């Protein structure tokens, strides 16, 4: 595997590229806008966090298919570094 600084990971054997979108700040998940299997485009909103009573939108850094969603609506106290969504 090769892991780039932008979170994109290449499997050098299969050629499959994945992108893990981590939580960047502590807060609460207000609304998840995608589900596993959804096709997304770069800059599509994926989920909204509530951080200090402010909405923080998280968007897709790449085009692809959502293969894993590790968060849910109204989830409290998520920590930075937790992988929220994986896109292939």
XYZ file of N, CA, C and O in Angstrom:
352
model
N 0.834 -1.192 0.000
C 0.000 0.000 0.000
C 0.869 1.242 0.000
O 1.942 1.265 0.587
N 0.370 2.286 -0.605
C 1.028 3.578 -0.602
C 0.036 4.590 -0.059
O -1.091 4.684 -0.537
N 0.395 5.331 0.976
C -0.482 6.328 1.591
C 0.070 7.715 1.290
O 1.178 8.049 1.710
N -0.692 8.523 0.572
C -0.275 9.889 0.255
C -0.685 10.827 1.385
O -1.531 10.501 2.212
N -0.108 12.012 1.404
C -0.423 12.994 2.443
C -1.878 13.446 2.398
O -2.418 13.875 3.403
N -2.529 13.357 1.245
C -3.913 13.819 1.117
C -4.931 12.770 1.565
O -6.131 12.968 1.422
N -4.472 11.648 2.125
C -5.380 10.613 2.612
C -5.738 9.572 1.574
O -6.426 8.616 1.873
N -5.285 9.749 0.350
C -5.583 8.776 -0.701
C -4.592 7.625 -0.591
O -3.389 7.823 -0.456
N -5.127 6.421 -0.633
C -4.308 5.218 -0.453
C -4.432 4.341 -1.690
O -5.529 4.035 -2.126
N -3.303 3.946 -2.253
C -3.271 3.065 -3.421
C -2.863 1.669 -2.983
O -1.866 1.499 -2.282
N -3.624 0.657 -3.421
C -3.213 -0.727 -3.250
C -2.374 -1.047 -4.474
O -2.880 -1.126 -5.592
N -1.086 -1.213 -4.268
C -0.169 -1.406 -5.389
C -0.359 -2.742 -6.091
O 0.079 -2.914 -7.221
N -1.047 -3.700 -5.443
C -1.299 -5.002 -6.053
C -2.546 -4.953 -6.931
O -2.531 -5.331 -8.091
N -3.654 -4.455 -6.368
C -4.925 -4.463 -7.101
C -5.152 -3.195 -7.915
O -5.998 -3.168 -8.793
N -4.428 -2.123 -7.578
C -4.629 -0.855 -8.266
C -5.822 -0.074 -7.753
O -6.156 0.982 -8.280
N -6.502 -0.565 -6.699
C -7.681 0.118 -6.145
C -7.209 1.290 -5.293
O -6.304 1.166 -4.473
N -7.834 2.419 -5.508
C -7.489 3.623 -4.765
C -8.620 3.937 -3.794
O -9.790 3.936 -4.178
N -8.298 4.188 -2.525
C -9.303 4.572 -1.545
C -8.885 5.882 -0.896
O -7.704 6.230 -0.870
N -9.875 6.580 -0.362
C -9.636 7.847 0.316
C -10.387 7.817 1.639
O -11.616 7.697 1.652
N -9.664 7.916 2.743
C -10.265 7.950 4.074
C -10.432 9.400 4.490
O -9.484 10.182 4.420
N -11.646 9.760 4.894
C -11.928 11.126 5.322
C -12.023 11.147 6.847
O -13.010 10.703 7.420
N -10.982 11.662 7.522
C -11.001 11.670 8.980
C -11.715 12.901 9.548
O -11.867 13.918 8.872
N -12.128 12.762 10.786
C -12.669 13.897 11.539
C -11.497 14.832 11.828
O -10.435 14.393 12.262
N -11.688 16.126 11.593
C -10.581 17.069 11.767
C -10.623 17.823 13.094
O -9.594 18.305 13.559
N -11.803 17.945 13.682
C -11.954 18.669 14.942
C -12.925 17.915 15.849
O -13.802 17.207 15.362
N -12.795 18.047 17.173
C -13.758 17.389 18.044
C -15.120 18.063 17.938
O -15.217 19.270 17.711
N -16.176 17.270 18.049
C -17.524 17.818 17.972
C -18.543 16.712 17.872
O -18.281 15.563 18.221
N -19.722 17.056 17.372
C -20.823 16.111 17.220
C -21.192 15.999 15.747
O -21.144 16.981 15.015
N -21.581 14.804 15.334
C -22.092 14.615 13.976
C -23.553 15.024 14.001
O -24.346 14.481 14.762
N -23.914 16.020 13.199
C -25.299 16.451 13.148
C -26.070 15.636 12.119
O -27.098 15.059 12.409
N -25.534 15.570 10.886
C -26.264 14.880 9.825
C -25.290 14.237 8.847
O -24.376 14.884 8.355
N -25.538 12.958 8.556
C -24.774 12.231 7.532
C -25.595 12.292 6.250
O -26.774 11.946 6.240
N -24.985 12.749 5.173
C -25.703 13.006 3.921
C -25.538 11.901 2.881
O -26.149 11.977 1.814
N -24.706 10.898 3.172
C -24.470 9.799 2.231
C -24.610 8.469 2.952
O -24.595 8.407 4.177
N -24.731 7.402 2.146
C -24.749 6.044 2.700
C -23.821 5.180 1.853
O -23.400 5.580 0.762
N -23.488 4.004 2.368
C -22.618 3.106 1.628
C -23.234 2.772 0.275
O -24.434 2.543 0.171
N -22.421 2.817 -0.757
C -22.875 2.552 -2.113
C -23.165 3.798 -2.928
O -23.269 3.727 -4.150
N -23.311 4.949 -2.264
C -23.578 6.200 -2.980
C -22.380 6.620 -3.817
O -21.229 6.490 -3.388
N -22.646 7.136 -5.016
C -21.618 7.749 -5.849
C -21.515 9.217 -5.453
O -22.534 9.884 -5.278
N -20.285 9.709 -5.291
C -20.084 11.111 -4.930
C -19.095 11.746 -5.893
O -18.277 11.062 -6.507
N -19.193 13.043 -6.016
C -18.272 13.837 -6.826
C -17.419 14.681 -5.887
O -17.828 14.990 -4.761
N -16.258 15.061 -6.356
C -15.396 15.946 -5.577
C -16.196 17.181 -5.161
O -16.948 17.733 -5.967
N -16.073 17.570 -3.908
C -16.723 18.729 -3.292
C -18.184 18.497 -2.896
O -18.818 19.410 -2.361
N -18.761 17.292 -3.144
C -20.100 16.988 -2.613
C -20.033 16.966 -1.089
O -19.068 16.452 -0.508
N -21.063 17.514 -0.429
C -21.136 17.442 1.029
C -21.405 16.005 1.455
O -22.307 15.358 0.924
N -20.635 15.506 2.420
C -20.779 14.141 2.913
C -21.462 14.101 4.280
O -22.286 13.234 4.540
N -21.091 15.027 5.154
C -21.706 15.091 6.474
C -21.500 16.476 7.065
O -20.662 17.247 6.599
N -22.315 16.779 8.086
C -22.245 18.070 8.761
C -22.004 17.820 10.238
O -22.710 17.036 10.860
N -21.000 18.488 10.762
C -20.719 18.417 12.192
C -21.222 19.683 12.873
O -21.356 20.727 12.236
N -21.463 19.569 14.161
C -21.754 20.734 14.982
C -20.555 20.908 15.904
O -20.220 20.014 16.690
N -19.862 22.026 15.736
C -18.666 22.322 16.513
C -18.858 23.688 17.150
O -18.980 24.691 16.445
N -18.941 23.716 18.466
C -19.156 24.960 19.211
C -20.346 25.746 18.647
O -20.253 26.930 18.368
N -21.450 25.038 18.430
C -22.717 25.598 17.943
C -22.624 26.160 16.519
O -23.442 26.966 16.106
N -21.633 25.697 15.766
C -21.461 26.117 14.377
C -21.491 24.879 13.487
O -20.898 23.855 13.818
N -22.179 24.972 12.337
C -22.189 23.874 11.374
C -20.874 23.851 10.609
O -20.433 24.872 10.098
N -20.261 22.669 10.544
C -19.022 22.486 9.793
C -19.279 21.394 8.761
O -19.478 20.236 9.108
N -19.301 21.802 7.485
C -19.556 20.861 6.393
C -18.259 20.163 6.000
O -17.209 20.790 5.934
N -18.362 18.855 5.739
C -17.222 18.075 5.266
C -17.565 17.546 3.881
O -18.602 16.912 3.699
N -16.706 17.834 2.921
C -16.986 17.453 1.536
C -15.979 16.432 1.030
O -14.896 16.261 1.596
N -16.348 15.790 -0.056
C -15.514 14.745 -0.641
C -14.303 15.367 -1.338
O -14.448 16.289 -2.138
N -13.121 14.823 -1.077
C -11.931 15.320 -1.771
C -11.748 14.704 -3.161
O -10.896 15.143 -3.919
N -12.573 13.674 -3.483
C -12.416 12.945 -4.747
C -13.779 12.504 -5.285
O -14.761 12.474 -4.554
N -13.813 12.132 -6.567
C -14.960 11.428 -7.138
C -14.841 9.963 -6.739
O -13.725 9.426 -6.682
N -15.966 9.294 -6.506
C -15.894 7.873 -6.199
C -17.165 7.327 -5.590
O -18.222 7.962 -5.641
N -17.038 6.137 -5.001
C -18.165 5.455 -4.380
C -17.880 5.311 -2.887
O -16.787 4.904 -2.488
N -18.884 5.648 -2.070
C -18.754 5.501 -0.624
C -18.785 4.007 -0.304
O -19.753 3.321 -0.629
N -17.702 3.507 0.306
C -17.659 2.083 0.634
C -17.824 1.810 2.130
O -18.132 0.701 2.527
N -17.642 2.843 2.961
C -17.801 2.660 4.403
C -18.182 3.976 5.067
O -17.590 5.009 4.776
N -19.205 3.921 5.934
C -19.618 5.080 6.729
C -19.519 4.661 8.192
O -20.219 3.752 8.631
N -18.632 5.306 8.938
C -18.382 4.954 10.337
C -19.052 5.905 11.326
O -18.744 5.857 12.519
N -19.909 6.785 10.839
C -20.587 7.761 11.690
C -22.086 7.675 11.455
O -22.523 7.064 10.482
N -22.859 8.295 12.349
C -24.312 8.305 12.177
C -24.878 9.633 12.669
O -24.211 10.382 13.403
N -26.107 9.926 12.251
C -26.773 11.159 12.659
C -26.807 11.270 14.177
O -27.001 10.279 14.881
N -26.615 12.481 14.675
C -26.691 12.802 16.100
C -25.643 12.091 16.952
O -25.822 11.959 18.165
N -24.561 11.657 16.352
C -23.482 11.017 17.112
C -22.729 12.096 17.887
O -22.342 13.122 17.338
N -22.519 11.851 19.167
C -21.876 12.840 20.028
C -20.414 12.506 20.283
O -20.009 11.351 20.268
N -19.642 13.546 20.537
C -18.261 13.462 21.008
C -17.345 12.640 20.107
O -16.669 11.733 20.566
N -17.314 12.973 18.822
C -16.347 12.326 17.935
C -15.009 13.050 18.068
O -14.958 14.250 18.314
N -13.952 12.291 17.932
C -12.607 12.833 18.146
C -11.836 12.978 16.838
O -12.045 12.196 15.907
N -10.942 13.940 16.777
C -10.104 14.104 15.580
C -9.318 12.827 15.295
O -8.892 12.126 16.207
N -9.179 12.531 14.011
C -8.440 11.346 13.585
C -9.317 10.156 13.291
O -8.917 9.265 12.555
N -10.526 10.130 13.864
C -11.459 9.024 13.566
C -11.818 9.078 12.087
O -12.141 10.136 11.560
N -11.757 7.932 11.405
C -12.124 7.904 9.990
C -13.644 7.870 9.893
O -14.295 6.932 10.352
N -14.219 8.915 9.311
C -15.672 9.044 9.203
C -16.215 8.273 8.004
O -17.191 7.540 8.114
N -15.574 8.447 6.848
C -16.071 7.883 5.589
C -14.880 7.440 4.741
O -13.852 8.107 4.722
N -15.065 6.312 4.041
C -14.057 5.843 3.093
C -14.680 5.803 1.711
O -15.776 5.279 1.523
N -13.960 6.378 0.752
C -14.418 6.464 -0.643
C -13.438 5.696 -1.509
O -12.219 5.776 -1.331
N -13.996 4.941 -2.468
C -13.156 4.178 -3.399
C -13.298 4.754 -4.787
O -14.369 5.152 -5.194
